[in-house]
């Protein structure tokens, strides 16, 4: 899934004709689809090694959500794999190799988004007991702490505002380690936190909740809900389709509405911090 920090400045524009969907099991949900949308399969753009979002084994929560969508459409699920980084949207969705990105931050101009299916936030991660009670970045207890963060993400700006940059440790967002090709930068940060190389970390919540749980070290994951709106540290996540594929977007919106409870349960299973749409608070029972 392109995370909020990965959806930056690339633009996608496609003027597409509209066809009738061939009669079949999926016809009830999608009467008209643009001509680049495959009608006998759900073609998903995915990263082969980006847990907890996706991997080739289908073990990520976006893999599971894609399977729910394919089941509702009564079609096969096919995934086109490409490691996320610059050009991901252009070389997958833009090239016509797939028809949907399962996780896309609402408000970006790279894709047309469906209705959001969850809302989450950046979080403060620490070893259990080390920073208990810290819920905001201006807490004086964070001063001088070595805090891991992905370079270029929104929390970096906020850390500058509250004087945390001096002890910040920024990790390159697209680093390549030949010895560990499938370890994401977020996973590396959590591993360093577990090994006490860091005092804390500030990460995108949907990644951090699962990674903290998998670390083998008791950790606290606290959504940053008290920060100012600029830069935004909370995001609504939708599915991304090509620009002008309005019928396809509406089809996916129907699926998201019908299977909402199942999709939300998947997110809960992966310790994704889920926020209320109306109020800036965690939904019940979604504390990572």
CSV table of C-alpha atoms in Angstrom, one decimal:
chain,number,residue,atom,x,y,z
A,1,UNK,CA,0.0,0.0,0.0
A,2,UNK,CA,1.5,3.5,-0.8
A,3,UNK,CA,1.7,4.9,2.8
A,4,UNK,CA,0.9,8.6,3.4
A,5,UNK,CA,4.6,9.5,3.0
A,6,UNK,CA,4.9,7.6,-0.2
A,7,UNK,CA,2.1,9.4,-2.0
A,8,UNK,CA,3.8,12.6,-3.0
A,9,UNK,CA,3.8,14.4,-6.3
A,10,UNK,CA,3.3,12.1,-9.2
A,11,UNK,CA,0.2,12.6,-11.3
A,12,UNK,CA,-1.9,10.1,-13.2
A,13,UNK,CA,-4.4,11.0,-15.9
A,14,UNK,CA,-6.3,8.5,-18.1
A,15,UNK,CA,-9.3,9.2,-20.3
A,16,UNK,CA,-11.1,5.9,-20.5
A,17,UNK,CA,-14.1,4.6,-22.5
A,18,UNK,CA,-16.8,2.6,-20.6
A,19,UNK,CA,-17.9,-0.9,-21.5
A,20,UNK,CA,-20.6,-3.2,-20.3
A,21,UNK,CA,-19.3,-5.8,-18.0
A,22,UNK,CA,-19.7,-9.2,-19.5
A,23,UNK,CA,-22.6,-11.1,-18.0
A,24,UNK,CA,-21.5,-13.3,-15.1
A,25,UNK,CA,-21.4,-13.7,-11.3
A,26,UNK,CA,-19.9,-10.2,-10.8
A,27,UNK,CA,-22.4,-8.4,-13.0
A,28,UNK,CA,-24.8,-7.6,-10.2
A,29,UNK,CA,-22.2,-5.3,-8.5
A,30,UNK,CA,-20.6,-3.8,-11.6
A,31,UNK,CA,-22.8,-3.0,-14.6
A,32,UNK,CA,-20.3,-0.8,-16.3
A,33,UNK,CA,-16.5,-0.7,-16.0
A,34,UNK,CA,-13.8,1.3,-17.9
A,35,UNK,CA,-12.0,-0.7,-20.6
A,36,UNK,CA,-8.8,-1.1,-18.6
A,37,UNK,CA,-10.5,-2.8,-15.7
A,38,UNK,CA,-10.3,-6.6,-16.0
A,39,UNK,CA,-13.8,-8.1,-15.6
A,40,UNK,CA,-13.0,-11.7,-14.8
A,41,UNK,CA,-10.5,-11.0,-12.0
A,42,UNK,CA,-9.6,-8.5,-9.3
A,43,UNK,CA,-6.2,-7.2,-10.3
A,44,UNK,CA,-4.4,-5.7,-7.3
A,45,UNK,CA,-1.2,-3.7,-7.2
A,46,UNK,CA,0.9,-4.9,-4.3
A,47,UNK,CA,4.3,-4.9,-2.7
A,48,UNK,CA,5.7,-8.4,-2.3
A,49,UNK,CA,7.5,-7.7,1.0
A,50,UNK,CA,5.8,-5.0,3.0
A,51,UNK,CA,4.3,-6.6,6.1
A,52,UNK,CA,1.9,-6.1,7.7
A,53,UNK,CA,0.4,-4.6,4.6
A,54,UNK,CA,1.2,-7.2,1.9
A,55,UNK,CA,3.5,-10.0,0.9
A,56,UNK,CA,3.7,-12.8,-1.7
A,57,UNK,CA,2.3,-15.3,0.7
A,58,UNK,CA,-0.8,-13.3,1.1
A,59,UNK,CA,-0.3,-12.8,4.8
A,60,UNK,CA,-0.8,-9.0,5.0
A,61,UNK,CA,-4.0,-7.3,6.0
A,62,UNK,CA,-4.3,-5.7,2.5
A,63,UNK,CA,-4.0,-9.2,1.0
A,64,UNK,CA,-6.9,-10.3,3.2
A,65,UNK,CA,-9.0,-7.3,2.3
A,66,UNK,CA,-8.3,-7.8,-1.4
A,67,UNK,CA,-9.6,-11.4,-0.9
A,68,UNK,CA,-12.8,-10.1,0.7
A,69,UNK,CA,-13.4,-7.7,-2.3
A,70,UNK,CA,-12.7,-10.5,-4.8
A,71,UNK,CA,-15.1,-12.8,-3.0
A,72,UNK,CA,-17.9,-10.1,-3.1
A,73,UNK,CA,-17.3,-9.5,-6.8
A,74,UNK,CA,-17.2,-13.3,-7.4
A,75,UNK,CA,-14.0,-13.1,-9.3
A,76,UNK,CA,-10.4,-14.4,-9.0
A,77,UNK,CA,-7.8,-12.4,-7.2
A,78,UNK,CA,-4.6,-11.6,-9.0
A,79,UNK,CA,-1.8,-9.5,-7.7
A,80,UNK,CA,0.8,-7.6,-9.7
A,81,UNK,CA,3.9,-7.3,-7.5
A,82,UNK,CA,6.2,-4.3,-7.4
A,83,UNK,CA,8.3,-3.1,-4.5
A,84,UNK,CA,7.0,0.3,-3.3
A,85,UNK,CA,9.0,3.4,-4.0
A,86,UNK,CA,9.1,6.2,-6.5
A,87,UNK,CA,7.1,5.3,-9.5
A,88,UNK,CA,5.0,2.7,-7.8
A,89,UNK,CA,1.6,4.1,-9.0
A,90,UNK,CA,2.9,5.0,-12.4
A,91,UNK,CA,4.3,1.5,-13.0
A,92,UNK,CA,1.4,-0.5,-11.7
A,93,UNK,CA,-2.0,1.3,-11.9
A,94,UNK,CA,-0.8,3.8,-14.5
A,95,UNK,CA,0.6,1.1,-16.7
A,96,UNK,CA,-2.7,-0.8,-16.7
A,97,UNK,CA,-1.1,-3.9,-15.1
A,98,UNK,CA,-3.6,-3.8,-12.2
A,99,UNK,CA,-6.8,-2.0,-11.4
A,100,UNK,CA,-6.8,-1.1,-7.7
A,101,UNK,CA,-4.4,-0.2,-4.9
A,102,UNK,CA,-5.9,-1.5,-1.7
A,103,UNK,CA,-4.4,1.2,0.6
A,104,UNK,CA,-4.3,4.9,-0.6
A,105,UNK,CA,-4.2,8.0,1.6
A,106,UNK,CA,-7.3,10.1,0.9
A,107,UNK,CA,-6.5,13.5,-0.7
A,108,UNK,CA,-3.6,12.6,-2.9
A,109,UNK,CA,-3.7,13.5,-6.6
A,110,UNK,CA,-2.0,10.4,-7.9
A,111,UNK,CA,-5.2,8.3,-8.0
A,112,UNK,CA,-8.9,8.6,-7.7
A,113,UNK,CA,-9.9,7.3,-4.3
A,114,UNK,CA,-12.9,5.3,-3.1
A,115,UNK,CA,-14.7,6.2,0.1
A,116,UNK,CA,-12.3,5.7,3.0
A,117,UNK,CA,-12.6,2.4,4.8
A,118,UNK,CA,-10.5,3.3,7.8
A,119,UNK,CA,-8.8,6.2,9.6
A,120,UNK,CA,-5.6,5.9,11.5
A,121,UNK,CA,-2.7,7.9,12.9
A,122,UNK,CA,1.0,8.1,13.4
A,123,UNK,CA,1.9,6.6,16.8
A,124,UNK,CA,4.6,6.9,19.4
A,125,UNK,CA,6.1,3.5,20.1
A,126,UNK,CA,8.2,2.7,23.2
A,127,UNK,CA,9.2,-0.2,25.3
A,128,UNK,CA,6.6,-0.9,28.0
A,129,UNK,CA,7.1,1.2,31.0
A,130,UNK,CA,9.8,3.5,29.6
A,131,UNK,CA,7.5,6.4,28.5
A,132,UNK,CA,4.2,5.5,30.0
A,133,UNK,CA,1.8,8.4,30.0
A,134,UNK,CA,3.4,10.2,27.1
A,135,UNK,CA,0.7,11.0,24.6
A,136,UNK,CA,2.0,14.1,22.8
A,137,UNK,CA,5.3,15.1,21.2
A,138,UNK,CA,5.7,18.3,23.3
A,139,UNK,CA,5.9,16.2,26.5
A,140,UNK,CA,9.2,17.2,28.2
A,141,UNK,CA,10.0,13.6,28.9
A,142,UNK,CA,10.8,13.1,25.2
A,143,UNK,CA,13.6,15.8,25.3
A,144,UNK,CA,17.0,14.3,24.5
A,145,UNK,CA,15.5,10.8,23.7
A,146,UNK,CA,16.8,9.0,20.6
A,147,UNK,CA,13.7,8.7,18.5
A,148,UNK,CA,13.6,6.7,15.3
A,149,UNK,CA,11.5,8.1,12.4
A,150,UNK,CA,11.2,7.6,8.7
A,151,UNK,CA,12.9,10.5,6.9
A,152,UNK,CA,10.5,12.8,5.1
A,153,UNK,CA,7.3,11.7,7.0
A,154,UNK,CA,5.0,14.3,8.5
A,155,UNK,CA,6.1,13.7,12.1
A,156,UNK,CA,9.6,15.0,11.3
A,157,UNK,CA,8.1,18.5,10.8
A,158,UNK,CA,6.3,18.3,14.1
A,159,UNK,CA,9.4,17.1,15.8
A,160,UNK,CA,11.2,20.2,14.6
A,161,UNK,CA,8.5,22.4,16.0
A,162,UNK,CA,8.9,20.9,19.5
A,163,UNK,CA,12.6,20.6,19.6
A,164,UNK,CA,13.2,16.9,19.1
A,165,UNK,CA,15.2,17.0,15.9
A,166,UNK,CA,18.5,17.2,17.7
A,167,UNK,CA,18.2,13.6,19.1
A,168,UNK,CA,16.1,12.3,16.2
A,169,UNK,CA,17.4,9.3,14.2
A,170,UNK,CA,16.0,9.5,10.7
A,171,UNK,CA,15.9,6.3,8.6
A,172,UNK,CA,15.9,6.5,4.7
A,173,UNK,CA,12.5,5.5,3.5
A,174,UNK,CA,13.7,3.3,0.7
A,175,UNK,CA,16.8,1.5,1.9
A,176,UNK,CA,18.0,-1.7,0.4
A,177,UNK,CA,19.8,-4.3,2.5
A,178,UNK,CA,21.0,-7.3,0.4
A,179,UNK,CA,21.2,-9.4,3.5
A,180,UNK,CA,17.6,-8.7,4.5
A,181,UNK,CA,15.7,-7.7,1.3
A,182,UNK,CA,12.2,-8.0,2.7
A,183,UNK,CA,12.7,-6.0,6.0
A,184,UNK,CA,10.9,-2.7,5.7
A,185,UNK,CA,12.4,0.5,7.2
A,186,UNK,CA,9.6,0.5,9.8
A,187,UNK,CA,10.5,-3.1,10.8
A,188,UNK,CA,14.1,-2.0,11.2
A,189,UNK,CA,13.1,0.9,13.4
A,190,UNK,CA,11.0,-1.4,15.7
A,191,UNK,CA,13.9,-4.0,15.8
A,192,UNK,CA,16.3,-1.2,16.8
A,193,UNK,CA,13.8,-0.1,19.5
A,194,UNK,CA,13.6,-3.7,20.8
A,195,UNK,CA,17.4,-3.9,21.0
A,196,UNK,CA,17.6,-0.6,22.9
A,197,UNK,CA,19.3,1.3,20.1
A,198,UNK,CA,16.4,3.7,20.3
A,199,UNK,CA,14.4,5.2,23.1
A,200,UNK,CA,11.2,5.5,21.1
A,201,UNK,CA,9.9,5.6,17.5
A,202,UNK,CA,7.3,7.6,15.7
A,203,UNK,CA,5.7,5.5,12.9
A,204,UNK,CA,2.6,5.1,10.8
A,205,UNK,CA,0.1,3.3,13.1
A,206,UNK,CA,-1.0,0.5,10.8
A,207,UNK,CA,2.6,-0.7,10.5
A,208,UNK,CA,3.6,0.0,14.0
A,209,UNK,CA,0.9,-1.9,15.8
A,210,UNK,CA,1.6,-5.3,14.2
A,211,UNK,CA,5.4,-4.8,14.2
A,212,UNK,CA,5.4,-4.0,17.9
A,213,UNK,CA,3.3,-7.1,18.6
A,214,UNK,CA,5.8,-9.2,16.6
A,215,UNK,CA,8.9,-7.7,18.2
A,216,UNK,CA,9.1,-10.1,21.2
A,217,UNK,CA,9.5,-7.1,23.5
A,218,UNK,CA,6.5,-5.6,25.4
A,219,UNK,CA,5.8,-2.3,23.8
A,220,UNK,CA,3.3,0.6,24.1
A,221,UNK,CA,1.8,2.1,20.9
A,222,UNK,CA,0.1,5.4,21.5
A,223,UNK,CA,-1.7,7.2,18.7
A,224,UNK,CA,-0.6,10.9,18.4
A,225,UNK,CA,-4.1,12.5,18.7
A,226,UNK,CA,-3.1,15.7,20.4
A,227,UNK,CA,-0.9,17.2,17.7
A,228,UNK,CA,-2.0,20.2,15.6
A,229,UNK,CA,-3.5,19.6,12.2
A,230,UNK,CA,-0.5,20.9,10.3
A,231,UNK,CA,1.3,18.7,9.5
A,232,UNK,CA,-1.5,16.1,9.6
A,233,UNK,CA,-0.7,13.0,11.6
A,234,UNK,CA,-4.0,11.3,11.0
A,235,UNK,CA,-5.2,10.0,7.6
A,236,UNK,CA,-8.2,8.4,6.0
A,237,UNK,CA,-7.3,5.4,3.9
A,238,UNK,CA,-9.2,4.4,0.8
A,239,UNK,CA,-8.6,2.3,-2.3
A,240,UNK,CA,-7.0,3.9,-5.3
A,241,UNK,CA,-8.2,3.5,-8.9
A,242,UNK,CA,-7.3,5.3,-12.1
A,243,UNK,CA,-8.5,8.9,-12.7
A,244,UNK,CA,-12.0,8.9,-14.4
A,245,UNK,CA,-12.8,5.3,-13.5
A,246,UNK,CA,-16.0,6.4,-11.8
A,247,UNK,CA,-18.1,3.3,-12.3
A,248,UNK,CA,-15.3,1.1,-11.0
A,249,UNK,CA,-14.9,3.4,-7.9
A,250,UNK,CA,-18.7,3.1,-7.3
A,251,UNK,CA,-18.5,-0.7,-7.5
A,252,UNK,CA,-15.7,-0.8,-4.9
A,253,UNK,CA,-17.7,1.6,-2.7
A,254,UNK,CA,-20.6,-0.8,-2.8
A,255,UNK,CA,-18.2,-3.7,-1.7
A,256,UNK,CA,-16.7,-1.6,1.0
A,257,UNK,CA,-20.1,-0.8,2.4
A,258,UNK,CA,-21.4,-4.4,2.3
A,259,UNK,CA,-18.3,-6.0,3.8
A,260,UNK,CA,-17.4,-3.2,6.2
A,261,UNK,CA,-17.6,-5.4,9.3
A,262,UNK,CA,-15.3,-8.1,7.9
A,263,UNK,CA,-12.8,-5.5,6.7
A,264,UNK,CA,-12.8,-3.8,10.1
A,265,UNK,CA,-12.2,-7.2,11.8
A,266,UNK,CA,-9.2,-7.8,9.6
A,267,UNK,CA,-7.7,-4.4,10.6
A,268,UNK,CA,-8.3,-5.2,14.3
A,269,UNK,CA,-6.6,-8.6,13.8
A,270,UNK,CA,-3.5,-6.8,12.7
A,271,UNK,CA,-3.5,-4.3,15.6
A,272,UNK,CA,-4.3,-1.3,13.3
A,273,UNK,CA,-5.2,1.7,15.5
A,274,UNK,CA,-8.7,2.7,14.2
A,275,UNK,CA,-10.0,6.2,14.8
A,276,UNK,CA,-13.6,7.4,15.0
A,277,UNK,CA,-14.6,9.3,11.8
A,278,UNK,CA,-16.3,12.1,13.7
A,279,UNK,CA,-14.1,12.4,16.8
A,280,UNK,CA,-10.4,12.3,17.2
A,281,UNK,CA,-10.4,9.2,19.4
A,282,UNK,CA,-9.7,5.4,19.1
A,283,UNK,CA,-12.6,3.2,18.4
A,284,UNK,CA,-13.4,0.7,21.2
A,285,UNK,CA,-11.2,-2.3,21.5
A,286,UNK,CA,-8.6,-1.0,18.9
A,287,UNK,CA,-5.8,-0.1,21.1
A,288,UNK,CA,-2.7,-2.0,19.6
